[in-house]
């Protein structure tokens, strides 16, 4: 079985990046900045890809984390890149990413 730690660490790194970079900017600033929009989308893609690499048994063991939804967002970003809704990206970063960061930190502590 693949060890989940490297994937969890990637998820945590991207969560920390998103949380730090979103501070002090508005949605309007975000959508006007192509470097930032691409960076944020890419971070969410990396999170989704890391989730897809977590063993099924591990995801089932930690079922409070919305793994399926995270992987689904990654698929939408990768396959429907012409129709990316930046409002959804923004809301996900503000509302969901801090909770994911917390959950991943807790899992990493338990899985030492």
PDB file of N, CA and C in Angstrom:
ATOM      1  N   UNK A   1       0.846  -1.188   0.000  1.00  0.00           N
ATOM      2  CA  UNK A   1       0.000   0.000   0.000  1.00  0.00           C
ATOM      3  C   UNK A   1       0.890   1.250   0.000  1.00  0.00           C
ATOM      4  N   UNK A   2       0.511   2.230  -0.791  1.00  0.00           N
ATOM      5  CA  UNK A   2       1.236   3.504  -0.828  1.00  0.00           C
ATOM      6  C   UNK A   2       1.129   4.179   0.536  1.00  0.00           C
ATOM      7  N   UNK A   3       2.204   4.799   0.934  1.00  0.00           N
ATOM      8  CA  UNK A   3       2.155   5.569   2.178  1.00  0.00           C
ATOM      9  C   UNK A   3       1.478   6.915   1.910  1.00  0.00           C
ATOM     10  N   UNK A   4       0.511   7.287   2.729  1.00  0.00           N
ATOM     11  CA  UNK A   4      -0.236   8.523   2.465  1.00  0.00           C
ATOM     12  C   UNK A   4       0.502   9.807   2.841  1.00  0.00           C
ATOM     13  N   UNK A   5       1.502   9.719   3.697  1.00  0.00           N
ATOM     14  CA  UNK A   5       2.155  10.926   4.227  1.00  0.00           C
ATOM     15  C   UNK A   5       2.616  11.916   3.151  1.00  0.00           C
ATOM     16  N   UNK A   6       3.342  11.499   2.109  1.00  0.00           N
ATOM     17  CA  UNK A   6       3.783  12.497   1.110  1.00  0.00           C
ATOM     18  C   UNK A   6       2.619  13.225   0.441  1.00  0.00           C
ATOM     19  N   UNK A   7       1.536  12.508   0.206  1.00  0.00           N
ATOM     20  CA  UNK A   7       0.368  13.129  -0.430  1.00  0.00           C
ATOM     21  C   UNK A   7      -0.301  14.114   0.527  1.00  0.00           C
ATOM     22  N   UNK A   8      -0.393  13.729   1.791  1.00  0.00           N
ATOM     23  CA  UNK A   8      -0.965  14.632   2.792  1.00  0.00           C
ATOM     24  C   UNK A   8      -0.108  15.885   2.947  1.00  0.00           C
ATOM     25  N   UNK A   9       1.196  15.710   2.891  1.00  0.00           N
ATOM     26  CA  UNK A   9       2.090  16.867   2.994  1.00  0.00           C
ATOM     27  C   UNK A   9       1.933  17.804   1.799  1.00  0.00           C
ATOM     28  N   UNK A  10       1.723  17.240   0.612  1.00  0.00           N
ATOM     29  CA  UNK A  10       1.465  18.090  -0.562  1.00  0.00           C
ATOM     30  C   UNK A  10       0.156  18.857  -0.389  1.00  0.00           C
ATOM     31  N   UNK A  11      -0.862  18.167   0.087  1.00  0.00           N
ATOM     32  CA  UNK A  11      -2.155  18.819   0.322  1.00  0.00           C
ATOM     33  C   UNK A  11      -1.980  19.964   1.311  1.00  0.00           C
ATOM     34  N   UNK A  12      -1.285  19.690   2.397  1.00  0.00           N
ATOM     35  CA  UNK A  12      -1.068  20.708   3.421  1.00  0.00           C
ATOM     36  C   UNK A  12      -0.287  21.901   2.866  1.00  0.00           C
ATOM     37  N   UNK A  13       0.746  21.652   2.097  1.00  0.00           N
ATOM     38  CA  UNK A  13       1.537  22.745   1.505  1.00  0.00           C
ATOM     39  C   UNK A  13       0.667  23.641   0.627  1.00  0.00           C
ATOM     40  N   UNK A  14      -0.182  23.022  -0.177  1.00  0.00           N
ATOM     41  CA  UNK A  14      -1.039  23.820  -1.064  1.00  0.00           C
ATOM     42  C   UNK A  14      -2.095  24.578  -0.277  1.00  0.00           C
ATOM     43  N   UNK A  15      -2.648  23.950   0.762  1.00  0.00           N
ATOM     44  CA  UNK A  15      -3.610  24.657   1.614  1.00  0.00           C
ATOM     45  C   UNK A  15      -2.957  25.882   2.240  1.00  0.00           C
ATOM     46  N   UNK A  16      -1.759  25.698   2.770  1.00  0.00           N
ATOM     47  CA  UNK A  16      -1.045  26.813   3.400  1.00  0.00           C
ATOM     48  C   UNK A  16      -0.759  27.925   2.394  1.00  0.00           C
ATOM     49  N   UNK A  17      -0.364  27.552   1.190  1.00  0.00           N
ATOM     50  CA  UNK A  17      -0.121  28.547   0.142  1.00  0.00           C
ATOM     51  C   UNK A  17      -1.392  29.344  -0.148  1.00  0.00           C
ATOM     52  N   UNK A  18      -2.500  28.639  -0.349  1.00  0.00           N
ATOM     53  CA  UNK A  18      -3.760  29.304  -0.687  1.00  0.00           C
ATOM     54  C   UNK A  18      -4.219  30.226   0.438  1.00  0.00           C
ATOM     55  N   UNK A  19      -4.158  29.736   1.663  1.00  0.00           N
ATOM     56  CA  UNK A  19      -4.608  30.529   2.809  1.00  0.00           C
ATOM     57  C   UNK A  19      -3.758  31.792   2.951  1.00  0.00           C
ATOM     58  N   UNK A  20      -2.473  31.657   2.768  1.00  0.00           N
ATOM     59  CA  UNK A  20      -1.574  32.811   2.888  1.00  0.00           C
ATOM     60  C   UNK A  20      -1.789  33.813   1.747  1.00  0.00           C
ATOM     61  N   UNK A  21      -1.917  33.329   0.524  1.00  0.00           N
ATOM     62  CA  UNK A  21      -2.009  34.214  -0.647  1.00  0.00           C
ATOM     63  C   UNK A  21      -3.356  34.920  -0.759  1.00  0.00           C
ATOM     64  N   UNK A  22      -4.404  34.354  -0.177  1.00  0.00           N
ATOM     65  CA  UNK A  22      -5.727  34.961  -0.300  1.00  0.00           C
ATOM     66  C   UNK A  22      -5.903  36.123   0.686  1.00  0.00           C
ATOM     67  N   UNK A  23      -5.035  36.198   1.670  1.00  0.00           N
ATOM     68  CA  UNK A  23      -5.141  37.270   2.671  1.00  0.00           C
ATOM     69  C   UNK A  23      -4.975  38.640   2.013  1.00  0.00           C
ATOM     70  N   UNK A  24      -5.889  39.535   2.371  1.00  0.00           N
ATOM     71  CA  UNK A  24      -5.748  40.921   1.946  1.00  0.00           C
ATOM     72  C   UNK A  24      -6.124  41.218   0.508  1.00  0.00           C
ATOM     73  N   UNK A  25      -6.663  40.250  -0.203  1.00  0.00           N
ATOM     74  CA  UNK A  25      -7.099  40.547  -1.574  1.00  0.00           C
ATOM     75  C   UNK A  25      -8.604  40.319  -1.695  1.00  0.00           C
ATOM     76  N   UNK A  26      -9.199  41.020  -2.607  1.00  0.00           N
ATOM     77  CA  UNK A  26     -10.632  40.875  -2.863  1.00  0.00           C
ATOM     78  C   UNK A  26     -10.839  39.915  -4.032  1.00  0.00           C
ATOM     79  N   UNK A  27     -12.065  39.497  -4.194  1.00  0.00           N
ATOM     80  CA  UNK A  27     -12.401  38.653  -5.340  1.00  0.00           C
ATOM     81  C   UNK A  27     -12.068  39.379  -6.637  1.00  0.00           C
ATOM     82  N   UNK A  28     -12.353  40.673  -6.685  1.00  0.00           N
ATOM     83  CA  UNK A  28     -12.084  41.459  -7.889  1.00  0.00           C
ATOM     84  C   UNK A  28     -10.588  41.486  -8.211  1.00  0.00           C
ATOM     85  N   UNK A  29      -9.764  41.642  -7.174  1.00  0.00           N
ATOM     86  CA  UNK A  29      -8.307  41.597  -7.376  1.00  0.00           C
ATOM     87  C   UNK A  29      -7.883  40.230  -7.904  1.00  0.00           C
ATOM     88  N   UNK A  30      -8.466  39.204  -7.335  1.00  0.00           N
ATOM     89  CA  UNK A  30      -8.151  37.831  -7.728  1.00  0.00           C
ATOM     90  C   UNK A  30      -8.445  37.594  -9.207  1.00  0.00           C
ATOM     91  N   UNK A  31      -9.651  37.928  -9.657  1.00  0.00           N
ATOM     92  CA  UNK A  31     -10.018  37.624 -11.046  1.00  0.00           C
ATOM     93  C   UNK A  31      -9.294  38.501 -12.061  1.00  0.00           C
ATOM     94  N   UNK A  32      -8.779  39.635 -11.625  1.00  0.00           N
ATOM     95  CA  UNK A  32      -8.030  40.513 -12.533  1.00  0.00           C
ATOM     96  C   UNK A  32      -6.576  40.085 -12.695  1.00  0.00           C
ATOM     97  N   UNK A  33      -6.114  39.173 -11.855  1.00  0.00           N
ATOM     98  CA  UNK A  33      -4.705  38.780 -11.843  1.00  0.00           C
ATOM     99  C   UNK A  33      -4.541  37.375 -12.430  1.00  0.00           C
ATOM    100  N   UNK A  34      -4.133  37.273 -13.705  1.00  0.00           N
ATOM    101  CA  UNK A  34      -4.029  35.955 -14.333  1.00  0.00           C
ATOM    102  C   UNK A  34      -2.995  35.041 -13.678  1.00  0.00           C
ATOM    103  N   UNK A  35      -1.966  35.602 -13.103  1.00  0.00           N
ATOM    104  CA  UNK A  35      -0.966  34.768 -12.419  1.00  0.00           C
ATOM    105  C   UNK A  35      -1.595  34.146 -11.175  1.00  0.00           C
ATOM    106  N   UNK A  36      -2.334  34.942 -10.434  1.00  0.00           N
ATOM    107  CA  UNK A  36      -2.973  34.454  -9.222  1.00  0.00           C
ATOM    108  C   UNK A  36      -4.074  33.443  -9.535  1.00  0.00           C
ATOM    109  N   UNK A  37      -4.899  33.733 -10.536  1.00  0.00           N
ATOM    110  CA  UNK A  37      -5.961  32.776 -10.864  1.00  0.00           C
ATOM    111  C   UNK A  37      -5.360  31.441 -11.292  1.00  0.00           C
ATOM    112  N   UNK A  38      -4.331  31.482 -12.096  1.00  0.00           N
ATOM    113  CA  UNK A  38      -3.687  30.233 -12.529  1.00  0.00           C
ATOM    114  C   UNK A  38      -3.030  29.512 -11.360  1.00  0.00           C
ATOM    115  N   UNK A  39      -2.390  30.259 -10.478  1.00  0.00           N
ATOM    116  CA  UNK A  39      -1.732  29.644  -9.319  1.00  0.00           C
ATOM    117  C   UNK A  39      -2.760  28.988  -8.400  1.00  0.00           C
ATOM    118  N   UNK A  40      -3.874  29.664  -8.159  1.00  0.00           N
ATOM    119  CA  UNK A  40      -4.891  29.106  -7.272  1.00  0.00           C
ATOM    120  C   UNK A  40      -5.520  27.858  -7.885  1.00  0.00           C
ATOM    121  N   UNK A  41      -5.830  27.925  -9.165  1.00  0.00           N
ATOM    122  CA  UNK A  41      -6.394  26.746  -9.838  1.00  0.00           C
ATOM    123  C   UNK A  41      -5.399  25.595  -9.786  1.00  0.00           C
ATOM    124  N   UNK A  42      -4.141  25.883 -10.047  1.00  0.00           N
ATOM    125  CA  UNK A  42      -3.114  24.834 -10.020  1.00  0.00           C
ATOM    126  C   UNK A  42      -2.987  24.218  -8.628  1.00  0.00           C
ATOM    127  N   UNK A  43      -3.043  25.024  -7.599  1.00  0.00           N
ATOM    128  CA  UNK A  43      -2.980  24.488  -6.239  1.00  0.00           C
ATOM    129  C   UNK A  43      -4.147  23.546  -5.962  1.00  0.00           C
ATOM    130  N   UNK A  44      -5.335  23.918  -6.411  1.00  0.00           N
ATOM    131  CA  UNK A  44      -6.492  23.039  -6.221  1.00  0.00           C
ATOM    132  C   UNK A  44      -6.343  21.755  -7.031  1.00  0.00           C
ATOM    133  N   UNK A  45      -5.761  21.849  -8.212  1.00  0.00           N
ATOM    134  CA  UNK A  45      -5.492  20.646  -9.011  1.00  0.00           C
ATOM    135  C   UNK A  45      -4.519  19.723  -8.280  1.00  0.00           C
ATOM    136  N   UNK A  46      -3.470  20.287  -7.701  1.00  0.00           N
ATOM    137  CA  UNK A  46      -2.482  19.486  -6.971  1.00  0.00           C
ATOM    138  C   UNK A  46      -3.134  18.812  -5.771  1.00  0.00           C
ATOM    139  N   UNK A  47      -3.960  19.546  -5.051  1.00  0.00           N
ATOM    140  CA  UNK A  47      -4.672  18.956  -3.917  1.00  0.00           C
ATOM    141  C   UNK A  47      -5.515  17.780  -4.393  1.00  0.00           C
ATOM    142  N   UNK A  48      -6.262  17.976  -5.470  1.00  0.00           N
ATOM    143  CA  UNK A  48      -7.105  16.901  -6.001  1.00  0.00           C
ATOM    144  C   UNK A  48      -6.306  15.707  -6.464  1.00  0.00           C
ATOM    145  N   UNK A  49      -5.189  15.946  -7.105  1.00  0.00           N
ATOM    146  CA  UNK A  49      -4.344  14.849  -7.581  1.00  0.00           C
ATOM    147  C   UNK A  49      -3.751  14.087  -6.402  1.00  0.00           C
ATOM    148  N   UNK A  50      -3.330  14.797  -5.375  1.00  0.00           N
ATOM    149  CA  UNK A  50      -2.803  14.136  -4.178  1.00  0.00           C
ATOM    150  C   UNK A  50      -3.883  13.276  -3.522  1.00  0.00           C
ATOM    151  N   UNK A  51      -5.100  13.786  -3.459  1.00  0.00           N
ATOM    152  CA  UNK A  51      -6.218  13.019  -2.897  1.00  0.00           C
ATOM    153  C   UNK A  51      -6.428  11.736  -3.686  1.00  0.00           C
ATOM    154  N   UNK A  52      -6.378  11.829  -5.003  1.00  0.00           N
ATOM    155  CA  UNK A  52      -6.581  10.643  -5.842  1.00  0.00           C
ATOM    156  C   UNK A  52      -5.506   9.586  -5.609  1.00  0.00           C
ATOM    157  N   UNK A  53      -4.343   9.998  -5.124  1.00  0.00           N
ATOM    158  CA  UNK A  53      -3.259   9.058  -4.864  1.00  0.00           C
ATOM    159  C   UNK A  53      -3.301   8.454  -3.464  1.00  0.00           C
ATOM    160  N   UNK A  54      -4.182   8.939  -2.612  1.00  0.00           N
ATOM    161  CA  UNK A  54      -4.325   8.342  -1.289  1.00  0.00           C
ATOM    162  C   UNK A  54      -4.985   6.973  -1.429  1.00  0.00           C
ATOM    163  N   UNK A  55      -4.489   5.976  -0.708  1.00  0.00           N
ATOM    164  CA  UNK A  55      -5.112   4.651  -0.787  1.00  0.00           C
ATOM    165  C   UNK A  55      -6.586   4.698  -0.365  1.00  0.00           C
ATOM    166  N   UNK A  56      -7.381   3.891  -1.020  1.00  0.00           N
ATOM    167  CA  UNK A  56      -8.821   3.844  -0.746  1.00  0.00           C
ATOM    168  C   UNK A  56      -9.086   3.554   0.731  1.00  0.00           C
ATOM    169  N   UNK A  57      -8.336   2.615   1.288  1.00  0.00           N
ATOM    170  CA  UNK A  57      -8.527   2.243   2.692  1.00  0.00           C
ATOM    171  C   UNK A  57      -8.274   3.447   3.610  1.00  0.00           C
ATOM    172  N   UNK A  58      -7.285   4.228   3.247  1.00  0.00           N
ATOM    173  CA  UNK A  58      -6.958   5.416   4.031  1.00  0.00           C
ATOM    174  C   UNK A  58      -8.101   6.425   3.959  1.00  0.00           C
ATOM    175  N   UNK A  59      -8.613   6.652   2.765  1.00  0.00           N
ATOM    176  CA  UNK A  59      -9.723   7.603   2.597  1.00  0.00           C
ATOM    177  C   UNK A  59     -10.952   7.135   3.364  1.00  0.00           C
ATOM    178  N   UNK A  60     -11.183   5.830   3.353  1.00  0.00           N
ATOM    179  CA  UNK A  60     -12.327   5.286   4.092  1.00  0.00           C
ATOM    180  C   UNK A  60     -12.134   5.447   5.594  1.00  0.00           C
ATOM    181  N   UNK A  61     -10.914   5.266   6.052  1.00  0.00           N
ATOM    182  CA  UNK A  61     -10.596   5.417   7.477  1.00  0.00           C
ATOM    183  C   UNK A  61     -10.829   6.854   7.938  1.00  0.00           C
ATOM    184  N   UNK A  62     -10.580   7.802   7.071  1.00  0.00           N
ATOM    185  CA  UNK A  62     -10.736   9.227   7.389  1.00  0.00           C
ATOM    186  C   UNK A  62     -11.878   9.810   6.554  1.00  0.00           C
ATOM    187  N   UNK A  63     -13.033   9.230   6.717  1.00  0.00           N
ATOM    188  CA  UNK A  63     -14.175   9.540   5.847  1.00  0.00           C
ATOM    189  C   UNK A  63     -14.828  10.898   6.126  1.00  0.00           C
ATOM    190  N   UNK A  64     -14.427  11.567   7.195  1.00  0.00           N
ATOM    191  CA  UNK A  64     -14.996  12.903   7.456  1.00  0.00           C
ATOM    192  C   UNK A  64     -14.468  13.946   6.475  1.00  0.00           C
ATOM    193  N   UNK A  65     -13.342  13.656   5.869  1.00  0.00           N
ATOM    194  CA  UNK A  65     -12.784  14.560   4.857  1.00  0.00           C
ATOM    195  C   UNK A  65     -13.513  14.287   3.538  1.00  0.00           C
ATOM    196  N   UNK A  66     -13.972  15.312   2.843  1.00  0.00           N
ATOM    197  CA  UNK A  66     -14.727  15.099   1.594  1.00  0.00           C
ATOM    198  C   UNK A  66     -13.812  14.756   0.407  1.00  0.00           C
ATOM    199  N   UNK A  67     -13.125  13.614   0.494  1.00  0.00           N
ATOM    200  CA  UNK A  67     -12.149  13.215  -0.527  1.00  0.00           C
ATOM    201  C   UNK A  67     -12.759  13.187  -1.926  1.00  0.00           C
ATOM    202  N   UNK A  68     -13.942  12.598  -2.031  1.00  0.00           N
ATOM    203  CA  UNK A  68     -14.579  12.439  -3.350  1.00  0.00           C
ATOM    204  C   UNK A  68     -14.866  13.800  -3.992  1.00  0.00           C
ATOM    205  N   UNK A  69     -15.350  14.724  -3.204  1.00  0.00           N
ATOM    206  CA  UNK A  69     -15.663  16.055  -3.720  1.00  0.00           C
ATOM    207  C   UNK A  69     -14.391  16.793  -4.147  1.00  0.00           C
ATOM    208  N   UNK A  70     -13.335  16.607  -3.372  1.00  0.00           N
ATOM    209  CA  UNK A  70     -12.055  17.246  -3.705  1.00  0.00           C
ATOM    210  C   UNK A  70     -11.526  16.703  -5.027  1.00  0.00           C
ATOM    211  N   UNK A  71     -11.558  15.386  -5.174  1.00  0.00           N
ATOM    212  CA  UNK A  71     -11.106  14.769  -6.428  1.00  0.00           C
ATOM    213  C   UNK A  71     -12.002  15.202  -7.591  1.00  0.00           C
ATOM    214  N   UNK A  72     -13.296  15.340  -7.329  1.00  0.00           N
ATOM    215  CA  UNK A  72     -14.228  15.779  -8.365  1.00  0.00           C
ATOM    216  C   UNK A  72     -13.943  17.196  -8.836  1.00  0.00           C
ATOM    217  N   UNK A  73     -13.571  18.063  -7.907  1.00  0.00           N
ATOM    218  CA  UNK A  73     -13.222  19.432  -8.302  1.00  0.00           C
ATOM    219  C   UNK A  73     -11.983  19.417  -9.182  1.00  0.00           C
ATOM    220  N   UNK A  74     -11.010  18.606  -8.831  1.00  0.00           N
ATOM    221  CA  UNK A  74      -9.790  18.481  -9.635  1.00  0.00           C
ATOM    222  C   UNK A  74     -10.137  18.068 -11.053  1.00  0.00           C
ATOM    223  N   UNK A  75     -11.030  17.077 -11.186  1.00  0.00           N
ATOM    224  CA  UNK A  75     -11.427  16.604 -12.513  1.00  0.00           C
ATOM    225  C   UNK A  75     -12.081  17.720 -13.321  1.00  0.00           C
ATOM    226  N   UNK A  76     -12.940  18.491 -12.673  1.00  0.00           N
ATOM    227  CA  UNK A  76     -13.589  19.604 -13.378  1.00  0.00           C
ATOM    228  C   UNK A  76     -12.558  20.638 -13.833  1.00  0.00           C
ATOM    229  N   UNK A  77     -11.612  20.944 -12.962  1.00  0.00           N
ATOM    230  CA  UNK A  77     -10.593  21.940 -13.313  1.00  0.00           C
ATOM    231  C   UNK A  77      -9.723  21.467 -14.466  1.00  0.00           C
ATOM    232  N   UNK A  78      -9.379  20.210 -14.472  1.00  0.00           N
ATOM    233  CA  UNK A  78      -8.510  19.654 -15.516  1.00  0.00           C
ATOM    234  C   UNK A  78      -9.257  19.534 -16.844  1.00  0.00           C
ATOM    235  N   UNK A  79     -10.477  19.021 -16.794  1.00  0.00           N
ATOM    236  CA  UNK A  79     -11.186  18.681 -18.030  1.00  0.00           C
ATOM    237  C   UNK A  79     -12.107  19.778 -18.551  1.00  0.00           C
ATOM    238  N   UNK A  80     -12.452  20.734 -17.711  1.00  0.00           N
ATOM    239  CA  UNK A  80     -13.350  21.807 -18.147  1.00  0.00           C
ATOM    240  C   UNK A  80     -12.692  23.165 -17.942  1.00  0.00           C
ATOM    241  N   UNK A  81     -11.418  23.236 -18.297  1.00  0.00           N
ATOM    242  CA  UNK A  81     -10.651  24.444 -17.999  1.00  0.00           C
ATOM    243  C   UNK A  81     -11.170  25.687 -18.710  1.00  0.00           C
ATOM    244  N   UNK A  82     -11.943  25.533 -19.796  1.00  0.00           N
ATOM    245  CA  UNK A  82     -12.500  26.712 -20.464  1.00  0.00           C
ATOM    246  C   UNK A  82     -13.652  27.303 -19.669  1.00  0.00           C
ATOM    247  N   UNK A  83     -14.256  26.493 -18.822  1.00  0.00           N
ATOM    248  CA  UNK A  83     -15.421  26.954 -18.081  1.00  0.00           C
ATOM    249  C   UNK A  83     -15.194  27.076 -16.592  1.00  0.00           C
ATOM    250  N   UNK A  84     -13.971  27.405 -16.174  1.00  0.00           N
ATOM    251  CA  UNK A  84     -13.679  27.526 -14.747  1.00  0.00           C
ATOM    252  C   UNK A  84     -14.459  28.705 -14.166  1.00  0.00           C
ATOM    253  N   UNK A  85     -15.189  28.432 -13.104  1.00  0.00           N
ATOM    254  CA  UNK A  85     -15.950  29.464 -12.412  1.00  0.00           C
ATOM    255  C   UNK A  85     -15.081  29.988 -11.260  1.00  0.00           C
ATOM    256  N   UNK A  86     -14.537  31.174 -11.433  1.00  0.00           N
ATOM    257  CA  UNK A  86     -13.618  31.710 -10.436  1.00  0.00           C
ATOM    258  C   UNK A  86     -14.302  32.058  -9.119  1.00  0.00           C
ATOM    259  N   UNK A  87     -15.585  32.293  -9.153  1.00  0.00           N
ATOM    260  CA  UNK A  87     -16.321  32.527  -7.905  1.00  0.00           C
ATOM    261  C   UNK A  87     -16.295  31.253  -7.050  1.00  0.00           C
ATOM    262  N   UNK A  88     -16.478  30.100  -7.690  1.00  0.00           N
ATOM    263  CA  UNK A  88     -16.428  28.830  -6.954  1.00  0.00           C
ATOM    264  C   UNK A  88     -15.019  28.584  -6.416  1.00  0.00           C
ATOM    265  N   UNK A  89     -14.011  28.873  -7.225  1.00  0.00           N
ATOM    266  CA  UNK A  89     -12.618  28.734  -6.779  1.00  0.00           C
ATOM    267  C   UNK A  89     -12.403  29.599  -5.539  1.00  0.00           C
ATOM    268  N   UNK A  90     -12.819  30.839  -5.623  1.00  0.00           N
ATOM    269  CA  UNK A  90     -12.649  31.795  -4.532  1.00  0.00           C
ATOM    270  C   UNK A  90     -13.346  31.311  -3.259  1.00  0.00           C
ATOM    271  N   UNK A  91     -14.611  30.931  -3.389  1.00  0.00           N
ATOM    272  CA  UNK A  91     -15.382  30.474  -2.226  1.00  0.00           C
ATOM    273  C   UNK A  91     -14.779  29.204  -1.625  1.00  0.00           C
ATOM    274  N   UNK A  92     -14.294  28.318  -2.465  1.00  0.00           N
ATOM    275  CA  UNK A  92     -13.651  27.094  -1.982  1.00  0.00           C
ATOM    276  C   UNK A  92     -12.422  27.435  -1.154  1.00  0.00           C
ATOM    277  N   UNK A  93     -11.628  28.355  -1.648  1.00  0.00           N
ATOM    278  CA  UNK A  93     -10.402  28.739  -0.935  1.00  0.00           C
ATOM    279  C   UNK A  93     -10.745  29.399   0.401  1.00  0.00           C
ATOM    280  N   UNK A  94     -11.747  30.244   0.417  1.00  0.00           N
ATOM    281  CA  UNK A  94     -12.107  30.939   1.655  1.00  0.00           C
ATOM    282  C   UNK A  94     -12.783  30.028   2.671  1.00  0.00           C
ATOM    283  N   UNK A  95     -13.652  29.134   2.201  1.00  0.00           N
ATOM    284  CA  UNK A  95     -14.496  28.363   3.117  1.00  0.00           C
ATOM    285  C   UNK A  95     -14.028  26.928   3.347  1.00  0.00           C
ATOM    286  N   UNK A  96     -13.548  26.277   2.319  1.00  0.00           N
ATOM    287  CA  UNK A  96     -13.238  24.848   2.426  1.00  0.00           C
ATOM    288  C   UNK A  96     -11.771  24.564   2.741  1.00  0.00           C
ATOM    289  N   UNK A  97     -10.884  25.343   2.188  1.00  0.00           N
ATOM    290  CA  UNK A  97      -9.447  25.065   2.344  1.00  0.00           C
ATOM    291  C   UNK A  97      -8.987  25.179   3.803  1.00  0.00           C
ATOM    292  N   UNK A  98      -9.426  26.180   4.573  1.00  0.00           N
ATOM    293  CA  UNK A  98      -9.003  26.207   5.985  1.00  0.00           C
ATOM    294  C   UNK A  98      -9.438  24.954   6.755  1.00  0.00           C
ATOM    295  N   UNK A  99     -10.624  24.458   6.473  1.00  0.00           N
ATOM    296  CA  UNK A  99     -11.095  23.232   7.134  1.00  0.00           C
ATOM    297  C   UNK A  99     -10.279  22.026   6.685  1.00  0.00           C
ATOM    298  N   UNK A 100      -9.978  21.954   5.406  1.00  0.00           N
ATOM    299  CA  UNK A 100      -9.151  20.852   4.902  1.00  0.00           C
ATOM    300  C   UNK A 100      -7.769  20.900   5.549  1.00  0.00           C
ATOM    301  N   UNK A 101      -7.202  22.095   5.653  1.00  0.00           N
ATOM    302  CA  UNK A 101      -5.891  22.232   6.302  1.00  0.00           C
ATOM    303  C   UNK A 101      -5.938  21.667   7.722  1.00  0.00           C
ATOM    304  N   UNK A 102      -6.961  22.037   8.463  1.00  0.00           N
ATOM    305  CA  UNK A 102      -7.127  21.568   9.843  1.00  0.00           C
ATOM    306  C   UNK A 102      -7.236  20.044   9.887  1.00  0.00           C
ATOM    307  N   UNK A 103      -8.061  19.476   9.017  1.00  0.00           N
ATOM    308  CA  UNK A 103      -8.256  18.029   8.992  1.00  0.00           C
ATOM    309  C   UNK A 103      -6.960  17.297   8.650  1.00  0.00           C
ATOM    310  N   UNK A 104      -6.234  17.796   7.677  1.00  0.00           N
ATOM    311  CA  UNK A 104      -4.988  17.144   7.262  1.00  0.00           C
ATOM    312  C   UNK A 104      -3.947  17.231   8.373  1.00  0.00           C
ATOM    313  N   UNK A 105      -3.858  18.363   9.044  1.00  0.00           N
ATOM    314  CA  UNK A 105      -2.926  18.488  10.171  1.00  0.00           C
ATOM    315  C   UNK A 105      -3.256  17.468  11.256  1.00  0.00           C
ATOM    316  N   UNK A 106      -4.543  17.314  11.557  1.00  0.00           N
ATOM    317  CA  UNK A 106      -4.964  16.342  12.572  1.00  0.00           C
ATOM    318  C   UNK A 106      -4.601  14.922  12.152  1.00  0.00           C
ATOM    319  N   UNK A 107      -4.827  14.599  10.904  1.00  0.00           N
ATOM    320  CA  UNK A 107      -4.497  13.260  10.402  1.00  0.00           C
ATOM    321  C   UNK A 107      -2.994  13.027  10.486  1.00  0.00           C
ATOM    322  N   UNK A 108      -2.205  13.997  10.075  1.00  0.00           N
ATOM    323  CA  UNK A 108      -0.745  13.850  10.129  1.00  0.00           C
ATOM    324  C   UNK A 108      -0.264  13.642  11.564  1.00  0.00           C
ATOM    325  N   UNK A 109      -0.890  14.304  12.516  1.00  0.00           N
ATOM    326  CA  UNK A 109      -0.530  14.112  13.926  1.00  0.00           C
ATOM    327  C   UNK A 109      -0.860  12.693  14.387  1.00  0.00           C
ATOM    328  N   UNK A 110      -2.028  12.208  14.002  1.00  0.00           N
ATOM    329  CA  UNK A 110      -2.461  10.861  14.406  1.00  0.00           C
ATOM    330  C   UNK A 110      -1.648   9.765  13.733  1.00  0.00           C
ATOM    331  N   UNK A 111      -1.224  10.014  12.513  1.00  0.00           N
ATOM    332  CA  UNK A 111      -0.568   8.982  11.707  1.00  0.00           C
ATOM    333  C   UNK A 111       0.955   8.988  11.851  1.00  0.00           C
ATOM    334  N   UNK A 112       1.488   9.641  12.857  1.00  0.00           N
ATOM    335  CA  UNK A 112       2.956   9.711  13.031  1.00  0.00           C
ATOM    336  C   UNK A 112       3.564   8.338  13.200  1.00  0.00           C
TER     337      UNK A 112
END
